[in-house]
PDB file of C-alpha atoms in Angstrom:
ATOM      1  CA  MET A   1      21.128 -18.889  20.750  1.00  0.00           C
ATOM      2  CA  CYS A   2      18.135 -16.183  20.416  1.00  0.00           C
ATOM      3  CA  ALA A   3      15.000 -17.255  19.020  1.00  0.00           C
ATOM      4  CA  LYS A   4      14.076 -16.529  15.457  1.00  0.00           C
ATOM      5  CA  ILE A   5      12.502 -12.809  15.199  1.00  0.00           C
ATOM      6  CA  ASN A   6       9.462 -12.713  13.221  1.00  0.00           C
ATOM      7  CA  LEU A   7       9.966 -10.495   9.721  1.00  0.00           C
ATOM      8  CA  MET A   8       7.434  -8.894   7.390  1.00  0.00           C
ATOM      9  CA  SER A   9       9.725  -7.634   4.403  1.00  0.00           C
ATOM     10  CA  HIS A  10       8.844  -5.261   1.770  1.00  0.00           C
ATOM     11  CA  LEU A  11       8.444  -6.280  -1.971  1.00  0.00           C
ATOM     12  CA  VAL A  12       7.511  -3.688  -5.017  1.00  0.00           C
ATOM     13  CA  ALA A  13       5.717  -5.619  -7.520  1.00  0.00           C
ATOM     14  CA  GLY A  14       7.383  -5.993 -10.656  1.00  0.00           C
ATOM     15  CA  TYR A  15      10.662  -4.365  -9.736  1.00  0.00           C
ATOM     16  CA  PRO A  16      13.185  -4.209 -11.454  1.00  0.00           C
ATOM     17  CA  SER A  17      11.279  -6.834 -13.246  1.00  0.00           C
ATOM     18  CA  ASP A  18       8.627  -9.517 -12.476  1.00  0.00           C
ATOM     19  CA  ASP A  19      11.129 -12.340 -12.820  1.00  0.00           C
ATOM     20  CA  LEU A  20      13.541 -10.565 -10.472  1.00  0.00           C
ATOM     21  CA  ALA A  21      11.005  -9.308  -8.148  1.00  0.00           C
ATOM     22  CA  PHE A  22       9.853 -13.006  -7.975  1.00  0.00           C
ATOM     23  CA  THR A  23      13.355 -13.956  -7.449  1.00  0.00           C
ATOM     24  CA  ALA A  24      13.496 -11.561  -4.256  1.00  0.00           C
ATOM     25  CA  ALA A  25      10.361 -13.010  -2.809  1.00  0.00           C
ATOM     26  CA  LYS A  26      12.204 -16.528  -2.868  1.00  0.00           C
ATOM     27  CA  ALA A  27      15.348 -15.029  -1.259  1.00  0.00           C
ATOM     28  CA  LEU A  28      13.236 -13.420   1.718  1.00  0.00           C
ATOM     29  CA  VAL A  29      11.122 -16.992   2.192  1.00  0.00           C
ATOM     30  CA  ASP A  30      14.426 -18.709   2.201  1.00  0.00           C
ATOM     31  CA  GLY A  31      16.143 -15.851   4.321  1.00  0.00           C
ATOM     32  CA  GLY A  32      12.888 -16.405   7.181  1.00  0.00           C
ATOM     33  CA  ALA A  33      10.433 -13.799   6.120  1.00  0.00           C
ATOM     34  CA  ASP A  34       7.193 -14.827   7.692  1.00  0.00           C
ATOM     35  CA  ILE A  35       4.655 -12.389   5.858  1.00  0.00           C
ATOM     36  CA  LEU A  36       5.484 -10.549   2.668  1.00  0.00           C
ATOM     37  CA  GLU A  37       4.542  -7.095   2.026  1.00  0.00           C
ATOM     38  CA  ILE A  38       4.017  -6.538  -1.594  1.00  0.00           C
ATOM     39  CA  GLN A  39       3.554  -2.982  -2.870  1.00  0.00           C
ATOM     40  CA  LEU A  40       1.221  -2.192  -5.973  1.00  0.00           C
ATOM     41  CA  PRO A  41       3.496   0.906  -7.541  1.00  0.00           C
ATOM     42  CA  PHE A  42       2.024   4.055  -7.109  1.00  0.00           C
ATOM     43  CA  SER A  43       3.058   7.483  -8.749  1.00  0.00           C
ATOM     44  CA  ASP A  44       2.494   9.997  -5.754  1.00  0.00           C
ATOM     45  CA  PRO A  45       3.492   7.828  -2.408  1.00  0.00           C
ATOM     46  CA  SER A  46       2.906   9.715   0.626  1.00  0.00           C
ATOM     47  CA  ALA A  47       5.275   7.798   2.908  1.00  0.00           C
ATOM     48  CA  ASP A  48       7.773   6.025   0.601  1.00  0.00           C
ATOM     49  CA  GLY A  49      11.934   7.182   0.690  1.00  0.00           C
ATOM     50  CA  PRO A  50      13.443   7.372  -2.262  1.00  0.00           C
ATOM     51  CA  ALA A  51      14.445   3.496  -2.609  1.00  0.00           C
ATOM     52  CA  ILE A  52      10.871   2.669  -2.770  1.00  0.00           C
ATOM     53  CA  GLN A  53       9.857   5.483  -4.775  1.00  0.00           C
ATOM     54  CA  GLY A  54      12.503   5.115  -7.110  1.00  0.00           C
ATOM     55  CA  ALA A  55      11.277   1.447  -7.755  1.00  0.00           C
ATOM     56  CA  CYS A  56       7.684   2.236  -8.162  1.00  0.00           C
ATOM     57  CA  THR A  57       8.768   5.043 -10.774  1.00  0.00           C
ATOM     58  CA  GLU A  58      10.633   2.431 -12.671  1.00  0.00           C
ATOM     59  CA  VAL A  59       7.982  -0.398 -12.840  1.00  0.00           C
ATOM     60  CA  LEU A  60       5.187   2.479 -13.868  1.00  0.00           C
ATOM     61  CA  LYS A  61       7.580   3.413 -16.918  1.00  0.00           C
ATOM     62  CA  ARG A  62       6.510   0.018 -18.187  1.00  0.00           C
ATOM     63  CA  SER A  63       2.930   0.985 -17.895  1.00  0.00           C
ATOM     64  CA  TYR A  64       2.577  -1.697 -15.021  1.00  0.00           C
ATOM     65  CA  ARG A  65      -1.188  -1.833 -13.949  1.00  0.00           C
ATOM     66  CA  THR A  66      -2.715  -3.010 -10.643  1.00  0.00           C
ATOM     67  CA  ALA A  67      -3.711  -5.952 -12.341  1.00  0.00           C
ATOM     68  CA  ASP A  68      -0.122  -6.884 -13.245  1.00  0.00           C
ATOM     69  CA  GLY A  69       0.725  -6.439  -9.796  1.00  0.00           C
ATOM     70  CA  LEU A  70      -2.134  -8.447  -8.540  1.00  0.00           C
ATOM     71  CA  ALA A  71      -0.999 -11.308 -10.898  1.00  0.00           C
ATOM     72  CA  PHE A  72       2.640 -11.116  -9.740  1.00  0.00           C
ATOM     73  CA  ILE A  73       1.115 -11.395  -6.182  1.00  0.00           C
ATOM     74  CA  LYS A  74      -1.091 -14.544  -7.035  1.00  0.00           C
ATOM     75  CA  LYS A  75       2.118 -16.185  -8.433  1.00  0.00           C
ATOM     76  CA  VAL A  76       3.823 -15.504  -5.154  1.00  0.00           C
ATOM     77  CA  HIS A  77       1.549 -17.186  -3.292  1.00  0.00           C
ATOM     78  CA  GLU A  78       0.613 -20.141  -5.232  1.00  0.00           C
ATOM     79  CA  ALA A  79       4.146 -20.592  -5.241  1.00  0.00           C
ATOM     80  CA  TYR A  80       4.285 -19.863  -1.027  1.00  0.00           C
ATOM     81  CA  PRO A  81       1.052 -20.522  -0.130  1.00  0.00           C
ATOM     82  CA  GLN A  82       2.170 -20.889   3.463  1.00  0.00           C
ATOM     83  CA  ILE A  83       3.558 -17.374   3.816  1.00  0.00           C
ATOM     84  CA  PRO A  84       0.627 -14.596   4.205  1.00  0.00           C
ATOM     85  CA  ILE A  85       0.826 -11.910   1.842  1.00  0.00           C
ATOM     86  CA  TYR A  86      -0.263  -8.174   3.065  1.00  0.00           C
ATOM     87  CA  LEU A  87      -0.954  -5.648   0.234  1.00  0.00           C
ATOM     88  CA  MET A  88       0.196  -2.462   0.805  1.00  0.00           C
ATOM     89  CA  SER A  89      -1.111   0.591  -1.623  1.00  0.00           C
ATOM     90  CA  TYR A  90      -2.731   4.230  -1.699  1.00  0.00           C
ATOM     91  CA  GLY A  91      -6.224   4.889  -1.394  1.00  0.00           C
ATOM     92  CA  SER A  92      -6.774   5.997  -4.729  1.00  0.00           C
ATOM     93  CA  LEU A  93      -6.070   2.585  -6.108  1.00  0.00           C
ATOM     94  CA  VAL A  94      -8.461   0.658  -3.829  1.00  0.00           C
ATOM     95  CA  TYR A  95     -11.183   3.270  -4.054  1.00  0.00           C
ATOM     96  CA  THR A  96     -11.298   3.939  -7.656  1.00  0.00           C
ATOM     97  CA  PRO A  97     -12.351   0.601  -9.107  1.00  0.00           C
ATOM     98  CA  GLY A  98     -14.671   0.370  -5.575  1.00  0.00           C
ATOM     99  CA  VAL A  99     -13.172  -0.923  -2.034  1.00  0.00           C
ATOM    100  CA  LYS A 100     -15.668  -4.041  -2.125  1.00  0.00           C
ATOM    101  CA  LYS A 101     -14.625  -4.971  -5.612  1.00  0.00           C
ATOM    102  CA  PHE A 102     -10.588  -4.154  -5.173  1.00  0.00           C
ATOM    103  CA  CYS A 103     -11.047  -6.456  -1.911  1.00  0.00           C
ATOM    104  CA  LYS A 104     -12.785  -9.401  -3.434  1.00  0.00           C
ATOM    105  CA  VAL A 105     -10.066  -9.421  -6.334  1.00  0.00           C
ATOM    106  CA  ALA A 106      -7.199  -9.038  -4.004  1.00  0.00           C
ATOM    107  CA  ALA A 107      -8.392 -11.879  -1.989  1.00  0.00           C
ATOM    108  CA  GLU A 108      -8.804 -13.958  -5.106  1.00  0.00           C
ATOM    109  CA  ALA A 109      -5.247 -13.574  -5.738  1.00  0.00           C
ATOM    110  CA  GLY A 110      -4.047 -14.635  -2.387  1.00  0.00           C
ATOM    111  CA  VAL A 111      -4.183 -11.327  -0.246  1.00  0.00           C
ATOM    112  CA  LYS A 112      -4.551 -12.069   3.693  1.00  0.00           C
ATOM    113  CA  GLY A 113      -4.273  -8.423   4.708  1.00  0.00           C
ATOM    114  CA  MET A 114      -4.421  -4.820   3.345  1.00  0.00           C
ATOM    115  CA  ILE A 115      -2.304  -2.029   4.649  1.00  0.00           C
ATOM    116  CA  ILE A 116      -3.305   1.642   2.812  1.00  0.00           C
ATOM    117  CA  PRO A 117      -1.611   4.340   4.741  1.00  0.00           C
ATOM    118  CA  ASP A 118      -3.661   7.285   3.561  1.00  0.00           C
ATOM    119  CA  LEU A 119      -7.135   5.866   4.518  1.00  0.00           C
ATOM    120  CA  PRO A 120      -7.523   6.532   8.285  1.00  0.00           C
ATOM    121  CA  PHE A 121      -8.964   3.853  10.352  1.00  0.00           C
ATOM    122  CA  ASP A 122     -12.289   5.287  10.925  1.00  0.00           C
ATOM    123  CA  PHE A 123     -12.960   6.913   7.688  1.00  0.00           C
ATOM    124  CA  ASP A 124     -11.549   3.754   5.766  1.00  0.00           C
ATOM    125  CA  GLU A 125     -14.336   3.664   3.094  1.00  0.00           C
ATOM    126  CA  GLY A 126     -15.400   0.370   4.222  1.00  0.00           C
ATOM    127  CA  LEU A 127     -11.988  -1.548   3.812  1.00  0.00           C
ATOM    128  CA  THR A 128     -12.295  -2.858   7.064  1.00  0.00           C
ATOM    129  CA  GLU A 129     -15.769  -4.257   6.494  1.00  0.00           C
ATOM    130  CA  ALA A 130     -14.701  -5.237   2.560  1.00  0.00           C
ATOM    131  CA  CYS A 131     -11.855  -6.888   4.114  1.00  0.00           C
ATOM    132  CA  LYS A 132     -13.744  -9.022   6.664  1.00  0.00           C
ATOM    133  CA  GLU A 133     -16.036 -10.187   3.897  1.00  0.00           C
ATOM    134  CA  ASN A 134     -13.174 -11.490   2.100  1.00  0.00           C
ATOM    135  CA  GLY A 135     -11.336 -13.309   4.712  1.00  0.00           C
ATOM    136  CA  MET A 136      -8.424 -10.540   4.689  1.00  0.00           C
ATOM    137  CA  VAL A 137      -7.692  -8.039   7.683  1.00  0.00           C
ATOM    138  CA  ASN A 138      -7.251  -4.312   7.365  1.00  0.00           C
ATOM    139  CA  ILE A 139      -4.006  -3.258   9.013  1.00  0.00           C
ATOM    140  CA  PRO A 140      -4.341   0.442   9.859  1.00  0.00           C
ATOM    141  CA  VAL A 141      -1.043   2.674  10.764  1.00  0.00           C
ATOM    142  CA  ALA A 142       0.021   4.540  13.785  1.00  0.00           C
ATOM    143  CA  ALA A 143       2.630   7.086  13.949  1.00  0.00           C
ATOM    144  CA  PRO A 144       4.193   8.993  16.524  1.00  0.00           C
ATOM    145  CA  SER A 145       2.621  12.014  14.914  1.00  0.00           C
ATOM    146  CA  MET A 146      -1.115  11.009  15.993  1.00  0.00           C
ATOM    147  CA  SER A 147      -2.483  12.945  18.982  1.00  0.00           C
ATOM    148  CA  GLN A 148      -2.560  10.658  22.114  1.00  0.00           C
ATOM    149  CA  GLU A 149      -6.567  10.693  22.031  1.00  0.00           C
ATOM    150  CA  ARG A 150      -6.322   9.569  18.215  1.00  0.00           C
ATOM    151  CA  LEU A 151      -3.888   7.042  19.081  1.00  0.00           C
ATOM    152  CA  ALA A 152      -5.760   5.190  22.353  1.00  0.00           C
ATOM    153  CA  LYS A 153      -8.964   5.586  20.070  1.00  0.00           C
ATOM    154  CA  MET A 154      -7.133   3.124  17.345  1.00  0.00           C
ATOM    155  CA  ALA A 155      -5.682   1.404  19.758  1.00  0.00           C
ATOM    156  CA  ASP A 156      -9.097   0.555  21.437  1.00  0.00           C
ATOM    157  CA  ALA A 157     -10.594  -0.193  17.878  1.00  0.00           C
ATOM    158  CA  GLY A 158     -10.095  -3.604  18.071  1.00  0.00           C
ATOM    159  CA  PHE A 159      -8.225  -4.370  14.946  1.00  0.00           C
ATOM    160  CA  PRO A 160      -6.227  -7.526  14.955  1.00  0.00           C
ATOM    161  CA  TYR A 161      -2.876  -5.927  13.973  1.00  0.00           C
ATOM    162  CA  ILE A 162      -1.654  -2.459  13.585  1.00  0.00           C
ATOM    163  CA  TYR A 163       1.222  -1.392  11.684  1.00  0.00           C
ATOM    164  CA  ALA A 164       3.587   1.134  13.587  1.00  0.00           C
ATOM    165  CA  ALA A 165       5.362   3.327  11.944  1.00  0.00           C
ATOM    166  CA  LEU A 166       8.569   3.868  14.297  1.00  0.00           C
ATOM    167  CA  ARG A 167       9.072   7.415  13.241  1.00  0.00           C
ATOM    168  CA  THR A 168       7.372  10.406  11.453  1.00  0.00           C
ATOM    169  CA  GLY A 169       8.281  11.348   7.955  1.00  0.00           C
ATOM    170  CA  ILE A 170       9.378   8.897   5.298  1.00  0.00           C
ATOM    171  CA  THR A 171      10.424   5.495   5.162  1.00  0.00           C
ATOM    172  CA  GLY A 172      14.051   4.051   4.237  1.00  0.00           C
ATOM    173  CA  SER A 173      16.048   6.596   6.646  1.00  0.00           C
ATOM    174  CA  ASP A 174      18.083   4.532   9.679  1.00  0.00           C
ATOM    175  CA  THR A 175      15.437   4.606  12.814  1.00  0.00           C
ATOM    176  CA  SER A 176      16.590   4.573  16.496  1.00  0.00           C
ATOM    177  CA  ILE A 177      15.283   2.110  18.730  1.00  0.00           C
ATOM    178  CA  ASP A 178      15.174   4.414  22.122  1.00  0.00           C
ATOM    179  CA  GLN A 179      12.555   4.586  25.195  1.00  0.00           C
ATOM    180  CA  ALA A 180      10.264   6.573  22.955  1.00  0.00           C
ATOM    181  CA  THR A 181      10.108   3.847  20.524  1.00  0.00           C
ATOM    182  CA  MET A 182       8.885   1.344  23.006  1.00  0.00           C
ATOM    183  CA  ASP A 183       6.533   3.882  25.114  1.00  0.00           C
ATOM    184  CA  PHE A 184       4.942   4.520  21.404  1.00  0.00           C
ATOM    185  CA  LEU A 185       4.715   0.880  20.842  1.00  0.00           C
ATOM    186  CA  ASN A 186       3.182   0.051  24.019  1.00  0.00           C
ATOM    187  CA  LYS A 187       0.325   2.421  23.620  1.00  0.00           C
ATOM    188  CA  VAL A 188      -0.170   0.941  19.973  1.00  0.00           C
ATOM    189  CA  SER A 189      -0.504  -2.370  21.822  1.00  0.00           C
ATOM    190  CA  ALA A 190      -2.543  -1.507  24.453  1.00  0.00           C
ATOM    191  CA  GLY A 191      -5.807  -2.342  23.384  1.00  0.00           C
ATOM    192  CA  GLY A 192      -4.916  -5.642  22.802  1.00  0.00           C
ATOM    193  CA  SER A 193      -3.626  -5.646  18.877  1.00  0.00           C
ATOM    194  CA  LYS A 194      -0.601  -7.172  17.770  1.00  0.00           C
ATOM    195  CA  VAL A 195       1.814  -4.796  16.250  1.00  0.00           C
ATOM    196  CA  TYR A 196       4.314  -4.484  13.541  1.00  0.00           C
ATOM    197  CA  GLY A 197       6.745  -2.475  13.931  1.00  0.00           C
ATOM    198  CA  GLY A 198       8.855  -0.981  11.031  1.00  0.00           C
ATOM    199  CA  PHE A 199      10.210   2.086   9.239  1.00  0.00           C
ATOM    200  CA  GLY A 200      13.745   2.454   8.572  1.00  0.00           C
ATOM    201  CA  ILE A 201      14.520  -1.101  10.177  1.00  0.00           C
ATOM    202  CA  SER A 202      17.952  -2.419   8.104  1.00  0.00           C
ATOM    203  CA  SER A 203      19.977  -4.330  10.576  1.00  0.00           C
ATOM    204  CA  GLY A 204      19.886  -7.391  12.703  1.00  0.00           C
ATOM    205  CA  LYS A 205      20.983  -4.876  15.715  1.00  0.00           C
ATOM    206  CA  GLN A 206      17.532  -2.894  15.220  1.00  0.00           C
ATOM    207  CA  SER A 207      15.626  -5.992  14.884  1.00  0.00           C
ATOM    208  CA  GLY A 208      17.207  -7.580  17.983  1.00  0.00           C
ATOM    209  CA  ALA A 209      15.938  -4.273  20.190  1.00  0.00           C
ATOM    210  CA  LEU A 210      12.640  -4.594  18.942  1.00  0.00           C
ATOM    211  CA  ALA A 211      12.297  -8.352  19.655  1.00  0.00           C
ATOM    212  CA  GLY A 212       9.790  -9.000  22.144  1.00  0.00           C
ATOM    213  CA  HIS A 213       7.950  -5.501  21.742  1.00  0.00           C
ATOM    214  CA  VAL A 214       6.358  -6.449  18.318  1.00  0.00           C
ATOM    215  CA  GLU A 215       4.713  -9.216  16.586  1.00  0.00           C
ATOM    216  CA  ALA A 216       6.968  -9.039  13.855  1.00  0.00           C
ATOM    217  CA  VAL A 217       9.985  -6.599  12.550  1.00  0.00           C
ATOM    218  CA  VAL A 218       8.671  -4.819   8.922  1.00  0.00           C
ATOM    219  CA  ALA A 219      11.925  -4.416   6.750  1.00  0.00           C
ATOM    220  CA  GLY A 220      11.592  -2.683   3.308  1.00  0.00           C
ATOM    221  CA  SER A 221      13.965  -0.140   2.043  1.00  0.00           C
ATOM    222  CA  VAL A 222      16.945  -2.004   2.810  1.00  0.00           C
ATOM    223  CA  PHE A 223      15.648  -5.117   0.598  1.00  0.00           C
ATOM    224  CA  VAL A 224      14.779  -2.433  -2.278  1.00  0.00           C
ATOM    225  CA  ARG A 225      18.227  -0.971  -2.308  1.00  0.00           C
ATOM    226  CA  LEU A 226      19.912  -4.371  -2.378  1.00  0.00           C
ATOM    227  CA  ILE A 227      17.534  -5.473  -5.003  1.00  0.00           C
ATOM    228  CA  THR A 228      18.318  -1.946  -7.133  1.00  0.00           C
ATOM    229  CA  GLU A 229      22.223  -2.871  -6.536  1.00  0.00           C
ATOM    230  CA  ASN A 230      22.040  -6.414  -7.739  1.00  0.00           C
ATOM    231  CA  ALA A 231      19.374  -6.076 -10.184  1.00  0.00           C
ATOM    232  CA  ASP A 232      21.830  -7.090 -13.244  1.00  0.00           C
ATOM    233  CA  ASN A 233      22.955 -10.266 -11.367  1.00  0.00           C
ATOM    234  CA  LYS A 234      19.900 -12.629 -10.195  1.00  0.00           C
ATOM    235  CA  GLU A 235      22.398 -15.208  -8.289  1.00  0.00           C
ATOM    236  CA  VAL A 236      24.094 -12.218  -6.679  1.00  0.00           C
ATOM    237  CA  LEU A 237      20.641 -10.288  -6.140  1.00  0.00           C
ATOM    238  CA  TYR A 238      19.319 -13.592  -4.360  1.00  0.00           C
ATOM    239  CA  LYS A 239      22.176 -14.258  -1.772  1.00  0.00           C
ATOM    240  CA  ALA A 240      22.172 -10.598  -0.729  1.00  0.00           C
ATOM    241  CA  VAL A 241      18.514 -10.229   0.035  1.00  0.00           C
ATOM    242  CA  ARG A 242      18.730 -13.895   1.562  1.00  0.00           C
ATOM    243  CA  ALA A 243      21.547 -12.799   3.597  1.00  0.00           C
ATOM    244  CA  LYS A 244      19.904  -9.590   4.814  1.00  0.00           C
ATOM    245  CA  ALA A 245      16.769 -11.540   5.680  1.00  0.00           C
ATOM    246  CA  GLU A 246      18.729 -13.988   7.681  1.00  0.00           C
ATOM    247  CA  GLU A 247      20.376 -11.190   9.504  1.00  0.00           C
ATOM    248  CA  ILE A 248      17.225  -9.153  10.172  1.00  0.00           C
ATOM    249  CA  THR A 249      15.567 -12.353  11.411  1.00  0.00           C
ATOM    250  CA  ALA A 250      18.272 -13.665  13.828  1.00  0.00           C
ATOM    251  CA  GLY A 251      18.823  -9.737  15.624  1.00  0.00           C
ATOM    252  CA  VAL A 252      22.506 -10.039  15.077  1.00  0.00           C
TER     253      VAL A 252
END
């Protein structure tokens, strides 16, 4: 029997409601997710595919605020204190209230790490330092489109973790796991950082191919799609999300 594969699963806070989002979080944890990546809804995402964009749009129609998202994160953290929560968002939501202030509030809600794709790792407006001051980690995003020089600079920068986007473009479409993928992951991890690998992961077959090359597999749009498809039935939503988490962590 294969060893369990570590899974970082993605949720949009408040989608399609706080109650159903919490049901999805429970399903992910029960299905074996090791880390919950919870996204604050944003109106102009740069990396999200149609499923996550649509989810964000629906939540924002309810006038959902950053404070609401952080309250949701706190609720999940209090229910599952053993599960690290990483907050995913975009730079303007962090920068507008002040990076230090935002990080303090996020940490108080139970956040353990920050994933802000549009803040460059070497010009991050003080995010890395603010994370350290509040017991969190900043997790920069590496992409195959980066120059070899810049990728090497990130790898050698001493980050505990790096999120490796396994292909260019937006997330949500299927990603092929091939030798080029492995070469990219080797470059990202060359400096000793642990690597989370995601973007277009939706099956156990894909996660099985990545196992052994990453600290955890990242899957997001696949869960958001399942939540969307089953939003009218909480029990079915729970079963569908849990089953997919179990498939991905089994690698089959």
